[in-house]
Amino acid sequence: MTVLSPEPSIHPTASVVDSILGAWIETGAQTEIILMFCRHRADVRPSRS
């Protein structure tokens, strides 16, 4: 992170956008897994106590 690219043609925000997109996709996938797990738990749990 501390070492900057020596090439001035590469825009520095490109890596930032990539990392943000990667984190967003990762978080989205984790959220989907958590939602699936919660739905599975809700389906397994008996509806009437």
mmCIF file of C-alpha atoms in Angstrom:
data_model
loop_
_atom_site.group_PDB
_atom_site.id
_atom_site.type_symbol
_atom_site.label_atom_id
_atom_site.label_comp_id
_atom_site.label_asym_id
_atom_site.label_seq_id
_atom_site.Cartn_x
_atom_site.Cartn_y
_atom_site.Cartn_z
ATOM 1 C CA MET A 1 0.000 0.000 0.000
ATOM 2 C CA THR A 2 2.867 2.381 0.822
ATOM 3 C CA VAL A 3 4.666 1.696 -2.460
ATOM 4 C CA LEU A 4 3.141 3.770 -5.258
ATOM 5 C CA SER A 5 3.248 2.694 -8.880
ATOM 6 C CA PRO A 6 6.071 4.482 -10.766
ATOM 7 C CA GLU A 7 3.932 4.702 -13.897
ATOM 8 C CA PRO A 8 2.000 7.994 -13.966
ATOM 9 C CA SER A 9 -0.378 6.659 -16.630
ATOM 10 C CA ILE A 10 -2.087 4.351 -14.115
ATOM 11 C CA HIS A 11 -4.739 6.228 -12.168
ATOM 12 C CA PRO A 12 -4.375 5.633 -8.391
ATOM 13 C CA THR A 13 -8.134 5.425 -7.861
ATOM 14 C CA ALA A 14 -8.384 2.310 -10.041
ATOM 15 C CA SER A 15 -6.973 0.100 -7.284
ATOM 16 C CA VAL A 16 -9.237 1.813 -4.740
ATOM 17 C CA VAL A 17 -12.306 1.113 -6.876
ATOM 18 C CA ASP A 18 -11.157 -2.487 -7.350
ATOM 19 C CA SER A 19 -10.712 -3.017 -3.608
ATOM 20 C CA ILE A 20 -14.074 -1.401 -2.828
ATOM 21 C CA LEU A 21 -15.795 -3.527 -5.480
ATOM 22 C CA GLY A 22 -14.058 -6.642 -4.169
ATOM 23 C CA ALA A 23 -15.062 -5.877 -0.583
ATOM 24 C CA TRP A 24 -18.643 -5.119 -1.662
ATOM 25 C CA ILE A 25 -18.915 -8.401 -3.582
ATOM 26 C CA GLU A 26 -17.372 -10.279 -0.648
ATOM 27 C CA THR A 27 -19.792 -8.680 1.821
ATOM 28 C CA GLY A 28 -22.708 -9.387 -0.503
ATOM 29 C CA ALA A 29 -21.741 -13.038 -0.755
ATOM 30 C CA GLN A 30 -21.368 -13.298 3.027
ATOM 31 C CA THR A 31 -24.766 -11.648 3.533
ATOM 32 C CA GLU A 32 -26.353 -14.093 1.093
ATOM 33 C CA ILE A 33 -24.802 -17.049 2.936
ATOM 34 C CA ILE A 34 -26.011 -15.674 6.287
ATOM 35 C CA LEU A 35 -29.527 -15.150 4.900
ATOM 36 C CA MET A 36 -29.559 -18.684 3.484
ATOM 37 C CA PHE A 37 -28.393 -20.057 6.849
ATOM 38 C CA CYS A 38 -31.090 -18.088 8.710
ATOM 39 C CA ARG A 39 -33.776 -19.312 6.307
ATOM 40 C CA HIS A 40 -32.541 -22.880 6.742
ATOM 41 C CA ARG A 41 -32.677 -22.533 10.540
ATOM 42 C CA ALA A 42 -36.181 -21.040 10.293
ATOM 43 C CA ASP A 43 -37.314 -23.929 8.081
ATOM 44 C CA VAL A 44 -35.850 -26.547 10.430
ATOM 45 C CA ARG A 45 -37.343 -24.956 13.554
ATOM 46 C CA PRO A 46 -40.925 -26.181 14.168
ATOM 47 C CA SER A 47 -43.544 -23.508 13.443
ATOM 48 C CA ARG A 48 -45.621 -24.236 16.555
ATOM 49 C CA SER A 49 -43.951 -24.493 19.949
#
